[in-house]
CSV table of C-alpha atoms and ligand atoms in Angstrom, one decimal:
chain,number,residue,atom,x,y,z
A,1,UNK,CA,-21.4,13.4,6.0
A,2,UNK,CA,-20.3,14.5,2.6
A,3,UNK,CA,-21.5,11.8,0.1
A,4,UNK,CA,-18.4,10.7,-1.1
A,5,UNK,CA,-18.5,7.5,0.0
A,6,UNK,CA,-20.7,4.9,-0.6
A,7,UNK,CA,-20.5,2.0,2.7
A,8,UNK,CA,-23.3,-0.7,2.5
A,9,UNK,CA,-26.0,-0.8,4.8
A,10,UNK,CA,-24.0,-2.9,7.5
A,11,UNK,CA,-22.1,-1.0,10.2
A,12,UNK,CA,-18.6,-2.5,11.2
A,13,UNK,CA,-19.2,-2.6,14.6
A,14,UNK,CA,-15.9,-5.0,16.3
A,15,UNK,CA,-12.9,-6.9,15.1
A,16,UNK,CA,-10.4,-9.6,16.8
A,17,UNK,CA,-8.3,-11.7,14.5
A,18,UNK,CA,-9.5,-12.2,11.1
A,19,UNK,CA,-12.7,-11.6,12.1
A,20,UNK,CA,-15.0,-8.8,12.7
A,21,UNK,CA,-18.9,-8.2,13.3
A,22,UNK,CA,-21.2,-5.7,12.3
A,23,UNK,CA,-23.7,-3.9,14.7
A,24,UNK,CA,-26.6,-7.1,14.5
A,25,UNK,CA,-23.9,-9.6,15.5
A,26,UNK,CA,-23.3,-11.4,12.3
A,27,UNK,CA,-19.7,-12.6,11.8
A,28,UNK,CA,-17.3,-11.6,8.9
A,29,UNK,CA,-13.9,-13.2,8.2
A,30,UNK,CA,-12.3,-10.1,7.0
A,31,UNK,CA,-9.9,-10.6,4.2
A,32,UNK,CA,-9.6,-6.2,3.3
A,33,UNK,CA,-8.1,-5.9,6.4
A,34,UNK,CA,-9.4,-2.2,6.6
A,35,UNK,CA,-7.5,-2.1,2.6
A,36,UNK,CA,-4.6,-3.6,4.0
A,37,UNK,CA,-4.4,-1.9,7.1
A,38,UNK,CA,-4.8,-4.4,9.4
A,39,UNK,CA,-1.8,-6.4,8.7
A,40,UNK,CA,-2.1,-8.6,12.0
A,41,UNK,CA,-6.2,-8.7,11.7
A,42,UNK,CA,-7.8,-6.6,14.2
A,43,UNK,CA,-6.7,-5.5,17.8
A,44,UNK,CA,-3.5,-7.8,18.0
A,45,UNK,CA,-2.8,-7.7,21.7
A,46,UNK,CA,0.9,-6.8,21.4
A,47,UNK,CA,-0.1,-3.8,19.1
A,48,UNK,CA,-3.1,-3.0,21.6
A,49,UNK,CA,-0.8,-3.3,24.4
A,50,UNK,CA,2.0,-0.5,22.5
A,51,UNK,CA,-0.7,1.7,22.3
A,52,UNK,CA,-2.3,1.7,25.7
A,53,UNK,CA,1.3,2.1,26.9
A,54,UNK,CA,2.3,4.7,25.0
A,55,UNK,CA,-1.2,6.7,25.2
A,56,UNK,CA,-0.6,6.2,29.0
A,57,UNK,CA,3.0,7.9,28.8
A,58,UNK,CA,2.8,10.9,25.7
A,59,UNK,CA,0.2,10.9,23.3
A,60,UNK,CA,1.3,14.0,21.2
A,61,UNK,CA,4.1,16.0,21.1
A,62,UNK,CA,4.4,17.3,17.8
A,63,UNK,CA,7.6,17.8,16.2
A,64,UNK,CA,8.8,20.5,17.9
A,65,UNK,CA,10.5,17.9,20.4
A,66,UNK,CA,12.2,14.4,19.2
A,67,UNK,CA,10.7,11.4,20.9
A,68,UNK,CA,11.8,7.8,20.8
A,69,UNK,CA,9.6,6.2,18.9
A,70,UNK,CA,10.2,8.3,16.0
A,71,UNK,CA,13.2,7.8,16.3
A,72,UNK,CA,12.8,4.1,16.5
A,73,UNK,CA,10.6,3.7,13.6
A,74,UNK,CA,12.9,5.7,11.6
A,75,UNK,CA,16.0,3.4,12.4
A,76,UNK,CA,13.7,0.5,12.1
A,77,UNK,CA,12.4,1.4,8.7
A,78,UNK,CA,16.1,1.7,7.5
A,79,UNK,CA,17.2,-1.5,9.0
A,80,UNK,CA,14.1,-3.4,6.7
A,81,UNK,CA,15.2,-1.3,3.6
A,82,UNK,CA,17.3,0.7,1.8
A,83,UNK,CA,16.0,3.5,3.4
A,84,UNK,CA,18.9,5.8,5.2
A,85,UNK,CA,16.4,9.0,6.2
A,86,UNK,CA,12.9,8.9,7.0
A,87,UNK,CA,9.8,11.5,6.9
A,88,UNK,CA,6.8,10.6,8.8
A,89,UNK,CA,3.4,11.7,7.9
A,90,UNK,CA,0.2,10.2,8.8
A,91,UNK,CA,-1.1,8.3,5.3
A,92,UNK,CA,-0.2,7.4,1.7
A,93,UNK,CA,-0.7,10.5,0.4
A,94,UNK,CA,1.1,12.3,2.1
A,95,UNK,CA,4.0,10.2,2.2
A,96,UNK,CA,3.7,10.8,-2.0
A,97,UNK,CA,3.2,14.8,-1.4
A,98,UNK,CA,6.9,14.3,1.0
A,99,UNK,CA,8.3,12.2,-2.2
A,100,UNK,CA,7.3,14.5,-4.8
A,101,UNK,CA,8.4,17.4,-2.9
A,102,UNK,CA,11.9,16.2,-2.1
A,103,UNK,CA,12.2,14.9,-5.8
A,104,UNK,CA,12.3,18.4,-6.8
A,105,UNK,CA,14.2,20.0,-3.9
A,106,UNK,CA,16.6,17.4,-4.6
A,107,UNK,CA,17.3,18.9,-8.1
A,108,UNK,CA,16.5,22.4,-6.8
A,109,UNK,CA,19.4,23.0,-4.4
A,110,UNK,CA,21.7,21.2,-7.4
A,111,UNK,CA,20.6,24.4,-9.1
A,112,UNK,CA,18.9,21.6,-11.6
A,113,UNK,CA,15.8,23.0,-12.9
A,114,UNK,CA,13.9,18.9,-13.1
A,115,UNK,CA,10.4,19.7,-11.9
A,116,UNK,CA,8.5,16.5,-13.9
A,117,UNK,CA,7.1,13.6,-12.7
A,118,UNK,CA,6.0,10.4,-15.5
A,119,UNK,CA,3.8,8.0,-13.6
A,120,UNK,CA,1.6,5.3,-15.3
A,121,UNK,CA,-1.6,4.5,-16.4
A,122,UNK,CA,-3.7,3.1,-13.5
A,123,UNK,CA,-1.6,4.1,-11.4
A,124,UNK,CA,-2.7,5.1,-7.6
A,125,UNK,CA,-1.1,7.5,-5.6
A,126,UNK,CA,-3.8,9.5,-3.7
A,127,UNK,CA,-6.1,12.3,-2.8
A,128,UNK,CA,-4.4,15.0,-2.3
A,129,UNK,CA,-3.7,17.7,-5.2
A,130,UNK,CA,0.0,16.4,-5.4
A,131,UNK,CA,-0.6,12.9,-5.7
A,132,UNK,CA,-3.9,13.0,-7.8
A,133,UNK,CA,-1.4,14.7,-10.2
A,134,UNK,CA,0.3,11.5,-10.7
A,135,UNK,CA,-2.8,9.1,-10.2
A,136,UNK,CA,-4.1,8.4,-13.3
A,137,UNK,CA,-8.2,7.3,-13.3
A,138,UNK,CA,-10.3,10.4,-14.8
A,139,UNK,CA,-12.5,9.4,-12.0
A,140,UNK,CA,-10.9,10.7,-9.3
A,141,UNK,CA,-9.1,13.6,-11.1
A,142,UNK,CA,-12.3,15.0,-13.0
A,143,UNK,CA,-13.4,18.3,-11.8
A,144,UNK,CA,-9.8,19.2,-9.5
A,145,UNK,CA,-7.9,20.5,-12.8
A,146,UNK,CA,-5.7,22.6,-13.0
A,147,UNK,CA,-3.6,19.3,-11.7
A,148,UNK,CA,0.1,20.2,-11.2
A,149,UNK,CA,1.8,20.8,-14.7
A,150,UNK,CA,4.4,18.3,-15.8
A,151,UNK,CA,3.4,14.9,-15.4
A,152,UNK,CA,3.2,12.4,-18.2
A,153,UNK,CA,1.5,8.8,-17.4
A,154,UNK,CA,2.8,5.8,-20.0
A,155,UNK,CA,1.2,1.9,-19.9
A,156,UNK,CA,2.4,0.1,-16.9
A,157,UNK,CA,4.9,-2.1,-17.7
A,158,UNK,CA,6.0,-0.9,-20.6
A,159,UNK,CA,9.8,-0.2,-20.9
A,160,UNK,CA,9.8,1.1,-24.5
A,161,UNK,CA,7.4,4.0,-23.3
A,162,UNK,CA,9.2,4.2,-20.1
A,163,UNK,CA,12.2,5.3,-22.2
A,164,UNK,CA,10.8,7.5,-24.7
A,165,UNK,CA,8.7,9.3,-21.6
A,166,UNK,CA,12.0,10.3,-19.7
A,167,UNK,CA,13.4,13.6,-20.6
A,168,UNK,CA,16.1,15.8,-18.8
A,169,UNK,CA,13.1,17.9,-17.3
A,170,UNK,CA,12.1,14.9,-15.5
A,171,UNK,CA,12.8,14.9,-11.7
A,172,UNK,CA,11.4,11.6,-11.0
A,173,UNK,CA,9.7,8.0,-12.5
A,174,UNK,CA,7.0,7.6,-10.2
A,175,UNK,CA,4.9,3.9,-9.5
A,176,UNK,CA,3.9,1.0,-7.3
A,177,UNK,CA,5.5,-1.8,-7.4
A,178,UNK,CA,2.3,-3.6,-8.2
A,179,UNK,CA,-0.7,-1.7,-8.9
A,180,UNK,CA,-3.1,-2.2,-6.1
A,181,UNK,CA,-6.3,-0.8,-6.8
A,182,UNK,CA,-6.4,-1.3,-10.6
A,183,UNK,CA,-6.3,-4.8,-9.7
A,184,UNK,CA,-3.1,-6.6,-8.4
A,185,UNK,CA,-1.5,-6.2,-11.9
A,186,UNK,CA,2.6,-7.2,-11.6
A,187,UNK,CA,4.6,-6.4,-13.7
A,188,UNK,CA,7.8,-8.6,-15.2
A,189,UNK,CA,10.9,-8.5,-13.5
A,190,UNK,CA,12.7,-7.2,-16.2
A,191,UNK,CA,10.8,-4.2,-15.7
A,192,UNK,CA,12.5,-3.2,-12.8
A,193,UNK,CA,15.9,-3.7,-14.4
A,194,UNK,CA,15.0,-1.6,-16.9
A,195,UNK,CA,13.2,1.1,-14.9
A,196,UNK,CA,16.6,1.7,-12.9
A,197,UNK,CA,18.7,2.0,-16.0
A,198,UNK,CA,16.3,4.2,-17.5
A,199,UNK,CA,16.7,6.4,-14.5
A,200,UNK,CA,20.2,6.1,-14.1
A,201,UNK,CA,20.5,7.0,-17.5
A,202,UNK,CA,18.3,9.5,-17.3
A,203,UNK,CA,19.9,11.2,-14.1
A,204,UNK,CA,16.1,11.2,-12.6
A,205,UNK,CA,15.2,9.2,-9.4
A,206,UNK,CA,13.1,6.4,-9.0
A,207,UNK,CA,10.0,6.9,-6.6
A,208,UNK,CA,8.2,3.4,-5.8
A,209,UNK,CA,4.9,3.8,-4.1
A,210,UNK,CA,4.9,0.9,-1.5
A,211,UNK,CA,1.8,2.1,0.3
A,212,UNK,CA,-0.2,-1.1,-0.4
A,213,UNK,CA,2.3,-3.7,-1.3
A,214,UNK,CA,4.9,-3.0,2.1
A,215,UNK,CA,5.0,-3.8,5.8
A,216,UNK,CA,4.9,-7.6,4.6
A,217,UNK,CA,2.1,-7.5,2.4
A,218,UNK,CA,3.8,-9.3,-0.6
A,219,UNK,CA,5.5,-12.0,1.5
A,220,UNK,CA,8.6,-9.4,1.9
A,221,UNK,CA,9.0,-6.5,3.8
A,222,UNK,CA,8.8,-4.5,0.7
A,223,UNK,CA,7.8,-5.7,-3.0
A,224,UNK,CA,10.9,-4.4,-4.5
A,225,UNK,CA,12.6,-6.5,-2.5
A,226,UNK,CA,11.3,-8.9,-5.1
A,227,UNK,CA,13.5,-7.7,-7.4
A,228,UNK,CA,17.1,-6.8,-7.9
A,229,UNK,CA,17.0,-3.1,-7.8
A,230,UNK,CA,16.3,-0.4,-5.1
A,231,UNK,CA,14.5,3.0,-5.5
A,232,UNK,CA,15.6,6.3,-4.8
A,233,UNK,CA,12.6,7.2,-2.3
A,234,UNK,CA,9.9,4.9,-1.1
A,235,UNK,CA,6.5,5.5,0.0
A,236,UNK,CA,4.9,3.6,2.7
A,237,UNK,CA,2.2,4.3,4.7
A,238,UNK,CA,-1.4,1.5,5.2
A,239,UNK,CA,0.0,-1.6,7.6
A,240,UNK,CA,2.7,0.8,8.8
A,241,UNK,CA,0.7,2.2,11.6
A,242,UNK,CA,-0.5,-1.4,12.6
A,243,UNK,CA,-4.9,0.3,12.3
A,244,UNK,CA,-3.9,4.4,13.7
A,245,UNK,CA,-2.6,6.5,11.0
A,246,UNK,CA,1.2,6.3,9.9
A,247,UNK,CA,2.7,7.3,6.7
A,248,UNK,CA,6.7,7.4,5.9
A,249,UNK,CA,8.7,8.9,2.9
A,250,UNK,CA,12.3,6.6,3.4
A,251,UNK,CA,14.9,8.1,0.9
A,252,UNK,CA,18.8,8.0,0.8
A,253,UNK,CA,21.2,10.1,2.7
A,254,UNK,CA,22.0,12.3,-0.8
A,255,UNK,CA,18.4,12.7,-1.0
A,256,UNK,CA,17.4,13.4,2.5
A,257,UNK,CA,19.8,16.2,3.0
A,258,UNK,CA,17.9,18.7,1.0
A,259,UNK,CA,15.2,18.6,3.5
A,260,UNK,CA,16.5,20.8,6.3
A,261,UNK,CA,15.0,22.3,8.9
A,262,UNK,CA,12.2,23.7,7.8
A,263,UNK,CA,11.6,23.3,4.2
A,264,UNK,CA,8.7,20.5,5.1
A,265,UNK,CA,6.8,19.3,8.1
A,266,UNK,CA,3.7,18.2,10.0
A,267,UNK,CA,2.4,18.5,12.9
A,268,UNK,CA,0.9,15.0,13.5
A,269,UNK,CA,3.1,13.3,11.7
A,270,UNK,CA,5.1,10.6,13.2
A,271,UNK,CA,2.9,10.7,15.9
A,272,UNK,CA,4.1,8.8,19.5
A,273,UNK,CA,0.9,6.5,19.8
A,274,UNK,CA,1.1,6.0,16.3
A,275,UNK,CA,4.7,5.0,16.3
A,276,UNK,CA,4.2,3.2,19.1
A,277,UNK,CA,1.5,0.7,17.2
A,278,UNK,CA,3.9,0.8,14.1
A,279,UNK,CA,7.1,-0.6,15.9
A,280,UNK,CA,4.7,-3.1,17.9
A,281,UNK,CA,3.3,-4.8,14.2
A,282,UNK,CA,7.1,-4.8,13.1
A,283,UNK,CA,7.9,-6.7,16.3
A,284,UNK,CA,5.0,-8.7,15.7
A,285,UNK,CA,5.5,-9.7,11.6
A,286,UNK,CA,9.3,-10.7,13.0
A,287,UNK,CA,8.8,-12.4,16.1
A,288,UNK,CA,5.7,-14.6,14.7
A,289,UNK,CA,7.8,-14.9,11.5
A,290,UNK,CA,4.4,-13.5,9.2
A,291,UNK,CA,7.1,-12.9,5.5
A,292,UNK,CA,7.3,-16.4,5.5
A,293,UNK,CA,3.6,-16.9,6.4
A,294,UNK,CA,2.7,-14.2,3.8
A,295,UNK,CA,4.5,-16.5,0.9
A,296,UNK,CA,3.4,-19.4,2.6
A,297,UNK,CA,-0.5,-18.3,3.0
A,298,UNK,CA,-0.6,-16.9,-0.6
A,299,UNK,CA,1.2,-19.8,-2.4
A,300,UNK,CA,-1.9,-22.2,-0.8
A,301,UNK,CA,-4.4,-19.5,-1.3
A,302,UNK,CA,-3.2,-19.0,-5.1
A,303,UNK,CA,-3.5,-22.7,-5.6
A,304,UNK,CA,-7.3,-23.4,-4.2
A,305,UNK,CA,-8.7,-20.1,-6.2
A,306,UNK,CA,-6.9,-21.5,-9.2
A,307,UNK,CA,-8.7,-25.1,-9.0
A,308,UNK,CA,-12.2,-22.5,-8.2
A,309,UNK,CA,-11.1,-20.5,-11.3
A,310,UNK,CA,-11.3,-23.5,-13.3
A,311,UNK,CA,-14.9,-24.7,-12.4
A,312,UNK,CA,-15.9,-21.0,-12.7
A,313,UNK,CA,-16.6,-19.6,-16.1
A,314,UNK,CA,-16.9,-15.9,-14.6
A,315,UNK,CA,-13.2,-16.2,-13.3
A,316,UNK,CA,-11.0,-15.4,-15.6
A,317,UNK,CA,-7.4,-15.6,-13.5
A,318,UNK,CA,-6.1,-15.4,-10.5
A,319,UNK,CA,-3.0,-12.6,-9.5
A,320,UNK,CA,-1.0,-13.3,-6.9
A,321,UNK,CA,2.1,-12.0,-4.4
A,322,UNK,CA,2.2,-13.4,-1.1
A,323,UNK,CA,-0.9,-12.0,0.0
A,324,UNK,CA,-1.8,-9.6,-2.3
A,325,UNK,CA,-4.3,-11.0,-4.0
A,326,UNK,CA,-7.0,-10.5,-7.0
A,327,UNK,CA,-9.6,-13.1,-8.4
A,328,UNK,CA,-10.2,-11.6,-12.1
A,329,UNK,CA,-13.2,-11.8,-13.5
A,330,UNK,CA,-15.0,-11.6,-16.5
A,331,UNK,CA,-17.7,-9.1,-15.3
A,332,UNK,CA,-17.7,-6.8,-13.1
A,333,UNK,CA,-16.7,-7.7,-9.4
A,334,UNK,CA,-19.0,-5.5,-7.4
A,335,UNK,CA,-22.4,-7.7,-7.2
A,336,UNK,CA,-19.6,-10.7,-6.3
A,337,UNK,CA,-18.1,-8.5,-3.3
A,338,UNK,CA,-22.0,-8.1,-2.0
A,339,UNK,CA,-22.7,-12.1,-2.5
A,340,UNK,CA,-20.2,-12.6,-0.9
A,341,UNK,CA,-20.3,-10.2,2.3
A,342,UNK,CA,-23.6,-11.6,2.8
A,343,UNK,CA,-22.6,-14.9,2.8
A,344,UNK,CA,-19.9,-13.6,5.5
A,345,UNK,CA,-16.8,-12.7,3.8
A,346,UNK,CA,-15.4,-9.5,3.4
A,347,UNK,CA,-13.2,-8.9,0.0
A,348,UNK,CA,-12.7,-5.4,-1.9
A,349,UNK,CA,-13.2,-4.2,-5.6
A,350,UNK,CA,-10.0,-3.1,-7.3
A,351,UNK,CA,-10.1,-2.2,-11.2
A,352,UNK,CA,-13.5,-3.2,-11.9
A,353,UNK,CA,-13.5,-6.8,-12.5
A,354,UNK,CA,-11.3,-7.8,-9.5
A,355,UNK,CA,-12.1,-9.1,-6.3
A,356,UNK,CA,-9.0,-7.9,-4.4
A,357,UNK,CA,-8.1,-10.0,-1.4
A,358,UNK,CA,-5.8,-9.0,1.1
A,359,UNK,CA,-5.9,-11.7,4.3
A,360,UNK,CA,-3.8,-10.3,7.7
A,361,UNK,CA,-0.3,-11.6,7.0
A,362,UNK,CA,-1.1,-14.0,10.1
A,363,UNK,CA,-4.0,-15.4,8.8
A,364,UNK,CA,-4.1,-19.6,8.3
A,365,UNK,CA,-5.4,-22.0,6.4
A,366,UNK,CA,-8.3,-22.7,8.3
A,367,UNK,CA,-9.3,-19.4,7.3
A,368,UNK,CA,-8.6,-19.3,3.8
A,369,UNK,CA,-10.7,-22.7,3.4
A,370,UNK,CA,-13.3,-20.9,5.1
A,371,UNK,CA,-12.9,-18.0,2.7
A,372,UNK,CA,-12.6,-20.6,-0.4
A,373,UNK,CA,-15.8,-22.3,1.1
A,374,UNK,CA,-17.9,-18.7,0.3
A,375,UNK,CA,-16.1,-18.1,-2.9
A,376,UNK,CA,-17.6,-21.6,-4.2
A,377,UNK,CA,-21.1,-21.1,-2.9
A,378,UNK,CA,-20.7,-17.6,-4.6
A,379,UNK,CA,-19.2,-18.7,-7.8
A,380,UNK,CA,-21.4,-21.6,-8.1
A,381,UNK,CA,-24.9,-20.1,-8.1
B,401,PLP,C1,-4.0,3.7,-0.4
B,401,PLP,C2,-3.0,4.1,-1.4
B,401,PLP,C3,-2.6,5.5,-1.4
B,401,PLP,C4,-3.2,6.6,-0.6
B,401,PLP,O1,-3.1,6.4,0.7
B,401,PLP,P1,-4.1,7.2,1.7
B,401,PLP,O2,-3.6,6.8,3.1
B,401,PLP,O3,-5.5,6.8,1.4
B,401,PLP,O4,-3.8,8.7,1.5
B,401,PLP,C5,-1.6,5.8,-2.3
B,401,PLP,N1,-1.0,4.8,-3.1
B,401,PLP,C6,-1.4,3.5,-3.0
B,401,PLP,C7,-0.6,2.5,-3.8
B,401,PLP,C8,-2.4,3.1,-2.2
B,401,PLP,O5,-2.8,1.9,-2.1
């Protein structure tokens, strides 16, 4: 293994639910949800069920051929959003390599030479080349330069610097929604107003990275949904595949068209199996009615770590939408993710000094008690 990554000494060894187990048997109530993967907690039997069913029928066909679950996932992904064509890929980053690239075909077969991108500070878009471009933290760009020319990153949240960013070489604004891994940080409403006026304005599109935040994570299907505004293209990719690996770039029909046959592809993308356990978590999140259990679960959740934040010095806040969640603190979060794995709950690190919590959208409030029980015993000692 290259050392890139840095797993603690336990081995993940099962899941069902909210739960998982590592290789000695000890019991986890998992609230990363494999960084939001796991949208229904582990092995959901209807998504389990999709998946033997399809792997039984066609497991790969690539895209020389349609199949109908692409197709289906495609049609789906439009009914949820504002979406009227759909690319799929097979993760986050390349979902934002599909929307950077169609960003500036778009202007390209206009004969409208916009090849820039302005993303914002601690903002996270991905690995790849493309997308670490427009990601801002030295720490994963260090050493990869030359980066792709062009891109300008301005505070998050900040119209006024927004505005003065945008310039008639800019092909596209580009930004979550709510920025995941520097912490859960949401912006204000107004920000989004302003963002598609500076666009429209601007005659650039508006490119919202919805990797983390949709399939239901926010208590919506998408965060923007929040809001009054829609982007131009939308990148989604983490709970989409319901645990196999599922990305989508969802744009609108004046967008779309400049991707004919051809100018993009890949060859695992949109996968059967994987579409197959994408359209069964859909089902799933509308059937069992998980939006309103997201808002629901995160409203209760938001109110017991704010009674914990205030008998806790180290906390410093609590952010919150539907179940995207961070406890702030005001030190830094990773010995607090350890004390409280050991003590059998499972939480991530996001921006430092957040613990970044992200329950399955189906998860109860049994569970978070449980999970508030650990956080005292953690934040107590
Ligand atoms: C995880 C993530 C990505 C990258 O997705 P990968 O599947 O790891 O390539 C991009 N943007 C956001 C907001 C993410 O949370």
């Amino acid at each position: 293994m290259t050392p890139n990554y840095r797993p603690p000494a336990m081995i993940l060894h099962r899941g069902q639910g909210s739960y998982a187990w590592d290789l000695d048997g000890k019991q986890y109530l998992d609230f990363t949800t494999g960084i939001g993967v796991n949208a229904l907690g582990h092995n959901h039997p209807q998504v389990v069920a999709a998946i033997k069913e399809q792997a039984e029928i066609l497991c790969h066909s690539a895209n020389q051929f349609y199949h109908p679950n692409y197709v289906a996932i495609c049609e789906k992904l439009c009914d949820i959003s504002f979406g009227q064509k759909v690319f799929l890929c097979n993760s986050g980053t390349e979902s934002m390599e599909a929307a950077l690239k169609i960003a500036r075909r778009h202007f390209f077969v206009q004969g409208e030479s916009r090849t820039e991108f302005i993303s914002t500070i601690g903002g996270f878009h991905g690995r790849t080349l493309g997308a670490l471009s427009v990601t801002y933290a030295e720490k994963y760009r260090q050493g990869y330069s030359p980066l792709i020319p062009g891109v300008a990153h301005v505070p998050f949240n900040d119209i006024e610097a927004m505005a003065k960013a945008v310039t008639p070489k800019t092909a596209a604004v580009v930004l979550e929604p709510i920025q995941g891994n520097s912490g859960v940080i949401i912006p204000t409403p107004e920000y989004f107003e302003a963002l598609r006026k500076i666009c429209d304005d601007a005659g650039c599109l508006l490119i919202l990275d919805e990797i983390q935040t949709g399939v239901g994570r926010t208590g919506k299907w998408f965060a923007y949904q929040h809001t009054n505004i829609e982007p131009d293209i939308l990148t989604v990719a983490k709970a989409l595949g319901g645990g196999l690996p599922l990305g989508a770039m969802i744009t609108t029909e004046a967008v779309g068209a400049c991707f004919e046959p051809g100018v993009h592809g890949s060859t695992f993308g949109g996968n059967p199996v994987a579409c197959a356990s994408g359209l069964a978590t859909i089902r799933v999140i509308e059937e069992e009615n998980l939006l309103a259990n997201a808002q629901a679960m995160g409203a209760y959740f938001k109110d017991k770590l704010m009674e914990l934040a205030q008998s806790s010095p180290i906390i410093e806040t609590v952010r919150q939408q539907g179940l995207m969640i961070a406890l702030a603190l005001h030190e830094e979060s990773k010995p607090y993710q350890v004390a409280c794995r050991q003590a059998g709950l499972m939480v991530t690190v996001a921006g430092g000094s957040a613990l970044r919590i992200l329950p399955p959208l189906n998860t109860t409030t049994e569970e978070i008690d449980q999970a508030i029980s650990i956080l005292k015993s953690v934040f107590s000692n």
